[in-house]
Amino acid sequence: AFVVYSFFVLVMQFLGDTVHVQRMALADKPKKLRFPIPFFFLGHFNPTTPTFLPRVRALVLQYALVKPATTIMAVITQAVSRYCSESMSPAYGHFWYMVFNFVSVGAAMYGLIVIYVTIKDDIAEHKPLPKFLSIKLVILLTMWQNMLLSLLVHFKAIPATQFWTRTNVANGIQSMLVCVEMLGASIFHHYSFSSREYEMAAADGSGAVARTRVWPALLRCLNVLDVARDVIDSGRHLMSEAKGTAIRTDQDNVELGSHLRGGGAGGSGRSSAKTPHDDDDDENERAAATLYYGRS
């Protein structure tokens, strides 16, 4: 679940370093894009609306909440002898564990598909298709296999042995398949997520590649505070949308203020001497901001 959301964040970083830049990139998109397969019958979506990114982010982010929640549910039901991994009956926790995770990961993957078809041309230089497939195939292969093997165990299509139960046999098959598949997946990942894409020249001008220390980089990768902050931010956006109001996050305030001032860090934007054209630009930007954030 953490990998899926981290991949979504990576893709959005390809589109733009800040939320404001990402919105500006989406503003030039067609106002009608058809939903991808298999939900094309839903019609069209508009990626230029201010609610598009928060909704897609929430769709992907929910899996990072559902997965640990269902794991806790599985531990509790197992402790009270109501899990029963050999059964797919709704009377046992295993059924609901599989259903919730299946629906949740499907929704998260569809969110990634929607964002991919929307911005694939904008991030073409980063070769997004192999990256997307490497993530999607690993997640869906393991999920579909687990679901299929659980059904085979439930309907007793997998025989037990003298020493192994049906569940033991299914777990063994799943483990063997994962070992074989992950060998191919690791090779595919090595190609899709090549480190050369992120190489930078050393600051000393020697022409050597700059190196990042392993442990600090690992700690940053394992830091889940970004996910927690995004969960809170997405919750606020969805609640405000449900109430028909709009909110402005701290990050939005910083980005909007920087944009309206015409510059980023170091004040490298517009000069302090404003022209009538600058006034018109500022007025248009404030109007766009009001459209997104709502009137206070």
Tab-separated table of C-alpha atoms in Angstrom:
chain	number	residue	atom	x	y	z
A	1	ALA	CA	0.000	0.000	0.000
A	2	PHE	CA	2.862	2.364	0.841
A	3	VAL	CA	4.558	1.533	-2.461
A	4	VAL	CA	1.395	2.302	-4.441
A	5	TYR	CA	0.980	5.714	-2.860
A	6	SER	CA	4.701	6.476	-3.100
A	7	PHE	CA	4.517	5.734	-6.815
A	8	PHE	CA	1.587	8.140	-7.157
A	9	VAL	CA	3.623	10.841	-5.412
A	10	LEU	CA	6.571	10.145	-7.733
A	11	VAL	CA	4.383	10.498	-10.823
A	12	MET	CA	2.974	13.779	-9.555
A	13	GLN	CA	6.502	15.036	-8.880
A	14	PHE	CA	7.281	14.293	-12.526
A	15	LEU	CA	4.377	16.572	-13.442
A	16	GLY	CA	5.444	19.402	-11.128
A	17	ASP	CA	7.375	20.109	-7.947
A	18	THR	CA	4.426	21.739	-6.184
A	19	VAL	CA	0.674	21.262	-6.108
A	20	HIS	CA	0.200	24.639	-7.749
A	21	VAL	CA	2.458	23.730	-10.696
A	22	GLN	CA	0.592	20.431	-11.056
A	23	ARG	CA	-2.743	22.242	-11.208
A	24	MET	CA	-1.405	24.666	-13.790
A	25	ALA	CA	-0.234	21.711	-15.934
A	26	LEU	CA	-3.694	20.147	-15.738
A	27	ALA	CA	-5.386	23.434	-16.583
A	28	ASP	CA	-4.391	23.007	-20.250
A	29	LYS	CA	-5.963	19.565	-20.543
A	30	PRO	CA	-9.195	18.897	-22.467
A	31	LYS	CA	-12.250	19.398	-20.300
A	32	LYS	CA	-13.635	16.016	-21.348
A	33	LEU	CA	-11.596	12.817	-21.101
A	34	ARG	CA	-13.265	9.432	-21.219
A	35	PHE	CA	-12.827	7.183	-18.214
A	36	PRO	CA	-10.389	4.330	-18.964
A	37	ILE	CA	-11.416	0.689	-19.253
A	38	PRO	CA	-13.274	-0.937	-17.531
A	39	PHE	CA	-15.377	2.051	-16.379
A	40	PHE	CA	-15.607	3.827	-19.724
A	41	PHE	CA	-19.425	3.629	-19.420
A	42	LEU	CA	-19.228	6.296	-16.694
A	43	GLY	CA	-18.692	8.864	-19.415
A	44	HIS	CA	-16.134	11.627	-19.090
A	45	PHE	CA	-14.141	13.382	-16.390
A	46	ASN	CA	-12.706	16.877	-16.324
A	47	PRO	CA	-9.052	16.996	-15.179
A	48	THR	CA	-9.040	20.800	-15.142
A	49	THR	CA	-11.381	21.080	-12.161
A	50	PRO	CA	-9.861	21.935	-8.759
A	51	THR	CA	-11.336	18.757	-7.262
A	52	PHE	CA	-9.690	16.364	-9.716
A	53	LEU	CA	-6.318	15.987	-7.995
A	54	PRO	CA	-7.716	15.718	-4.417
A	55	ARG	CA	-10.181	13.047	-5.554
A	56	VAL	CA	-7.597	10.960	-7.381
A	57	ARG	CA	-5.169	11.320	-4.490
A	58	ALA	CA	-7.855	10.148	-2.044
A	59	LEU	CA	-8.657	7.207	-4.330
A	60	VAL	CA	-5.043	6.049	-4.222
A	61	LEU	CA	-4.425	6.981	-0.609
A	62	GLN	CA	-7.357	5.003	0.793
A	63	TYR	CA	-5.478	1.749	0.140
A	64	ALA	CA	-2.735	2.891	2.527
A	65	LEU	CA	-5.458	3.045	5.210
A	66	VAL	CA	-7.538	0.007	4.279
A	67	LYS	CA	-4.596	-2.407	4.128
A	68	PRO	CA	-3.347	-1.903	7.716
A	69	ALA	CA	-6.941	-1.669	8.980
A	70	THR	CA	-7.859	-5.052	7.461
A	71	THR	CA	-4.625	-6.545	8.782
A	72	ILE	CA	-5.620	-5.481	12.304
A	73	MET	CA	-9.075	-6.936	11.655
A	74	ALA	CA	-7.487	-10.228	10.572
A	75	VAL	CA	-5.368	-10.394	13.745
A	76	ILE	CA	-8.400	-9.746	15.957
A	77	THR	CA	-10.669	-12.255	14.209
A	78	GLN	CA	-7.887	-14.832	14.258
A	79	ALA	CA	-7.471	-14.290	18.003
A	80	VAL	CA	-11.167	-15.019	18.593
A	81	SER	CA	-11.187	-17.962	16.148
A	82	ARG	CA	-13.376	-16.171	13.582
A	83	TYR	CA	-10.888	-15.709	10.754
A	84	CYS	CA	-10.781	-19.183	9.141
A	85	SER	CA	-8.382	-18.797	6.227
A	86	GLU	CA	-9.804	-21.953	4.601
A	87	SER	CA	-13.269	-20.448	4.167
A	88	MET	CA	-14.684	-17.772	1.901
A	89	SER	CA	-17.927	-17.617	3.824
A	90	PRO	CA	-19.138	-14.127	4.893
A	91	ALA	CA	-19.463	-15.553	8.395
A	92	TYR	CA	-15.671	-15.429	8.798
A	93	GLY	CA	-13.136	-12.618	8.799
A	94	HIS	CA	-11.101	-14.047	5.923
A	95	PHE	CA	-13.905	-13.335	3.454
A	96	TRP	CA	-14.139	-9.684	4.443
A	97	TYR	CA	-10.370	-9.332	4.542
A	98	MET	CA	-10.181	-10.480	0.925
A	99	VAL	CA	-13.166	-8.421	-0.255
A	100	PHE	CA	-12.074	-5.151	1.359
A	101	ASN	CA	-8.520	-5.483	0.086
A	102	PHE	CA	-9.635	-6.537	-3.385
A	103	VAL	CA	-11.958	-3.549	-3.776
A	104	SER	CA	-9.457	-1.157	-2.182
A	105	VAL	CA	-6.453	-2.148	-4.295
A	106	GLY	CA	-8.642	-2.133	-7.398
A	107	ALA	CA	-9.733	1.435	-6.653
A	108	ALA	CA	-6.143	2.528	-6.015
A	109	MET	CA	-4.930	0.953	-9.249
A	110	TYR	CA	-7.751	2.610	-11.175
A	111	GLY	CA	-6.750	5.950	-9.687
A	112	LEU	CA	-3.248	5.391	-11.055
A	113	ILE	CA	-4.700	4.520	-14.473
A	114	VAL	CA	-6.765	7.720	-14.522
A	115	ILE	CA	-3.789	9.907	-13.645
A	116	TYR	CA	-1.589	8.050	-16.148
A	117	VAL	CA	-3.906	8.532	-19.132
A	118	THR	CA	-4.291	12.184	-18.137
A	119	ILE	CA	-0.615	13.189	-17.888
A	120	LYS	CA	1.281	10.525	-19.853
A	121	ASP	CA	2.263	12.973	-22.583
A	122	ASP	CA	3.474	15.567	-20.075
A	123	ILE	CA	5.836	13.121	-18.353
A	124	ALA	CA	6.864	11.117	-21.434
A	125	GLU	CA	10.544	11.957	-20.852
A	126	HIS	CA	10.433	9.865	-17.651
A	127	LYS	CA	9.151	6.761	-19.510
A	128	PRO	CA	6.074	6.310	-17.292
A	129	LEU	CA	4.605	3.227	-18.994
A	130	PRO	CA	7.218	0.654	-17.830
A	131	LYS	CA	7.181	2.232	-14.364
A	132	PHE	CA	3.411	1.996	-14.224
A	133	LEU	CA	3.320	-1.589	-15.485
A	134	SER	CA	6.020	-2.741	-13.057
A	135	ILE	CA	3.976	-1.501	-10.099
A	136	LYS	CA	0.587	-2.597	-11.431
A	137	LEU	CA	1.642	-6.112	-12.418
A	138	VAL	CA	3.306	-6.885	-9.083
A	139	ILE	CA	0.329	-5.696	-7.039
A	140	LEU	CA	-2.388	-7.256	-9.179
A	141	LEU	CA	-0.593	-10.551	-9.766
A	142	THR	CA	-0.204	-11.236	-6.062
A	143	MET	CA	-3.754	-10.085	-5.287
A	144	TRP	CA	-5.427	-12.112	-8.045
A	145	GLN	CA	-3.398	-15.205	-7.202
A	146	ASN	CA	-4.291	-14.936	-3.540
A	147	MET	CA	-7.981	-14.513	-4.345
A	148	LEU	CA	-7.998	-17.430	-6.794
A	149	LEU	CA	-6.183	-19.777	-4.416
A	150	SER	CA	-8.538	-18.827	-1.583
A	151	LEU	CA	-11.522	-19.722	-3.754
A	152	LEU	CA	-9.915	-23.033	-4.738
A	153	VAL	CA	-9.375	-23.844	-1.072
A	154	HIS	CA	-12.953	-22.852	-0.210
A	155	PHE	CA	-14.425	-25.122	-2.891
A	156	LYS	CA	-11.946	-27.891	-1.989
A	157	ALA	CA	-10.411	-27.887	-5.466
A	158	ILE	CA	-6.962	-28.112	-3.857
A	159	PRO	CA	-6.482	-31.475	-2.124
A	160	ALA	CA	-4.941	-31.839	1.309
A	161	THR	CA	-2.036	-34.195	1.952
A	162	GLN	CA	-1.030	-36.359	4.870
A	163	PHE	CA	0.992	-33.529	6.382
A	164	TRP	CA	-0.415	-30.355	4.796
A	165	THR	CA	-3.900	-28.854	4.916
A	166	ARG	CA	-5.474	-27.241	1.854
A	167	THR	CA	-4.436	-23.839	3.190
A	168	ASN	CA	-0.842	-25.018	3.620
A	169	VAL	CA	-0.792	-26.250	0.020
A	170	ALA	CA	-2.283	-22.971	-1.261
A	171	ASN	CA	0.245	-20.947	0.734
A	172	GLY	CA	3.054	-23.060	-0.696
A	173	ILE	CA	1.814	-22.523	-4.263
A	174	GLN	CA	1.483	-18.789	-3.660
A	175	SER	CA	4.979	-18.556	-2.188
A	176	MET	CA	6.505	-20.493	-5.076
A	177	LEU	CA	4.736	-18.344	-7.669
A	178	VAL	CA	5.787	-15.137	-5.927
A	179	CYS	CA	9.427	-16.237	-5.818
A	180	VAL	CA	9.427	-16.931	-9.563
A	181	GLU	CA	7.469	-13.801	-10.466
A	182	MET	CA	9.553	-11.484	-8.311
A	183	LEU	CA	12.705	-12.564	-10.123
A	184	GLY	CA	11.246	-11.265	-13.357
A	185	ALA	CA	9.736	-8.258	-11.576
A	186	SER	CA	13.097	-7.285	-10.066
A	187	ILE	CA	14.701	-7.291	-13.520
A	188	PHE	CA	11.811	-5.226	-14.881
A	189	HIS	CA	12.106	-2.802	-11.947
A	190	HIS	CA	15.833	-2.427	-12.553
A	191	TYR	CA	15.072	-1.366	-16.109
A	192	SER	CA	12.017	0.795	-15.271
A	193	PHE	CA	13.474	2.631	-12.272
A	194	SER	CA	17.050	3.080	-13.391
A	195	SER	CA	19.150	5.143	-11.005
A	196	ARG	CA	20.747	6.931	-13.965
A	197	GLU	CA	17.612	9.003	-14.286
A	198	TYR	CA	18.431	10.700	-10.994
A	199	GLU	CA	22.184	11.066	-11.279
A	200	MET	CA	23.606	14.539	-10.628
A	201	ALA	CA	27.116	15.867	-11.092
A	202	ALA	CA	29.216	16.334	-7.968
A	203	ALA	CA	29.380	19.882	-6.612
A	204	ASP	CA	33.194	19.981	-6.803
A	205	GLY	CA	33.092	20.180	-10.601
A	206	SER	CA	35.123	17.005	-11.019
A	207	GLY	CA	32.570	15.470	-13.330
A	208	ALA	CA	31.955	12.584	-10.936
A	209	VAL	CA	28.444	11.479	-9.979
A	210	ALA	CA	27.205	12.877	-6.653
A	211	ARG	CA	26.583	10.196	-4.057
A	212	THR	CA	23.836	10.112	-1.433
A	213	ARG	CA	24.519	8.470	1.890
A	214	VAL	CA	22.607	5.201	2.186
A	215	TRP	CA	21.190	5.445	5.721
A	216	PRO	CA	19.753	8.981	5.492
A	217	ALA	CA	18.183	8.077	2.142
A	218	LEU	CA	16.714	4.881	3.606
A	219	LEU	CA	15.268	6.753	6.578
A	220	ARG	CA	13.639	9.271	4.255
A	221	CYS	CA	12.107	6.446	2.217
A	222	LEU	CA	10.664	4.799	5.340
A	223	ASN	CA	9.291	8.054	6.748
A	224	VAL	CA	5.484	7.744	6.804
A	225	LEU	CA	4.850	11.261	8.129
A	226	ASP	CA	4.200	12.443	4.564
A	227	VAL	CA	1.474	9.824	4.224
A	228	ALA	CA	-0.081	10.832	7.543
A	229	ARG	CA	-0.061	14.490	6.517
A	230	ASP	CA	-1.617	13.644	3.151
A	231	VAL	CA	-4.320	11.568	4.857
A	232	ILE	CA	-5.283	14.561	6.991
A	233	ASP	CA	-5.123	16.917	4.020
A	234	SER	CA	-7.249	14.610	1.828
A	235	GLY	CA	-9.793	14.208	4.629
A	236	ARG	CA	-10.094	17.970	4.947
A	237	HIS	CA	-10.553	18.386	1.196
A	238	LEU	CA	-13.239	15.685	0.992
A	239	MET	CA	-15.111	17.014	4.023
A	240	SER	CA	-15.029	20.565	2.703
A	241	GLU	CA	-16.220	19.358	-0.688
A	242	ALA	CA	-19.085	17.470	0.942
A	243	LYS	CA	-20.073	20.633	2.821
A	244	GLY	CA	-19.884	22.712	-0.340
A	245	THR	CA	-17.036	24.836	0.966
A	246	ALA	CA	-13.334	25.019	0.103
A	247	ILE	CA	-10.196	25.063	2.182
A	248	ARG	CA	-6.648	26.240	1.763
A	249	THR	CA	-3.836	24.114	3.109
A	250	ASP	CA	-0.597	25.502	4.489
A	251	GLN	CA	1.202	24.290	1.382
A	252	ASP	CA	-1.381	26.020	-0.805
A	253	ASN	CA	-0.892	29.268	1.088
A	254	VAL	CA	2.857	29.176	0.543
A	255	GLU	CA	2.577	28.246	-3.129
A	256	LEU	CA	-0.198	30.740	-3.879
A	257	GLY	CA	1.553	33.560	-2.051
A	258	SER	CA	4.779	32.847	-3.923
A	259	HIS	CA	2.938	32.708	-7.225
A	260	LEU	CA	1.036	35.956	-6.650
A	261	ARG	CA	4.288	37.669	-5.714
A	262	GLY	CA	5.692	36.363	-8.996
A	263	GLY	CA	8.675	34.463	-7.637
A	264	GLY	CA	9.991	31.565	-5.657
A	265	ALA	CA	12.853	31.271	-3.244
A	266	GLY	CA	15.238	34.157	-3.226
A	267	GLY	CA	12.666	36.553	-4.718
A	268	SER	CA	13.673	35.747	-8.267
A	269	GLY	CA	10.305	36.670	-9.740
A	270	ARG	CA	8.848	39.916	-10.919
A	271	SER	CA	10.496	43.159	-10.062
A	272	SER	CA	8.961	45.400	-7.431
A	273	ALA	CA	8.084	47.980	-10.111
A	274	LYS	CA	4.652	46.862	-11.321
A	275	THR	CA	3.067	47.717	-14.620
A	276	PRO	CA	-0.645	47.812	-15.548
A	277	HIS	CA	-0.099	44.466	-17.254
A	278	ASP	CA	1.190	43.058	-13.953
A	279	ASP	CA	-1.950	44.316	-12.203
A	280	ASP	CA	-4.100	42.518	-14.751
A	281	ASP	CA	-2.108	39.307	-14.258
A	282	ASP	CA	-2.449	39.522	-10.482
A	283	GLU	CA	-6.178	40.103	-10.784
A	284	ASN	CA	-6.559	37.066	-13.028
A	285	GLU	CA	-4.518	34.931	-10.637
A	286	ARG	CA	-6.577	36.056	-7.659
A	287	ALA	CA	-9.740	35.264	-9.580
A	288	ALA	CA	-8.436	31.772	-10.330
A	289	ALA	CA	-7.466	31.324	-6.698
A	290	THR	CA	-10.934	32.431	-5.571
A	291	LEU	CA	-12.464	29.923	-7.961
A	292	TYR	CA	-10.460	27.137	-6.342
A	293	TYR	CA	-10.355	28.154	-2.698
A	294	GLY	CA	-13.747	29.782	-2.406
A	295	ARG	CA	-14.650	33.198	-1.118
A	296	SER	CA	-13.742	33.977	2.468
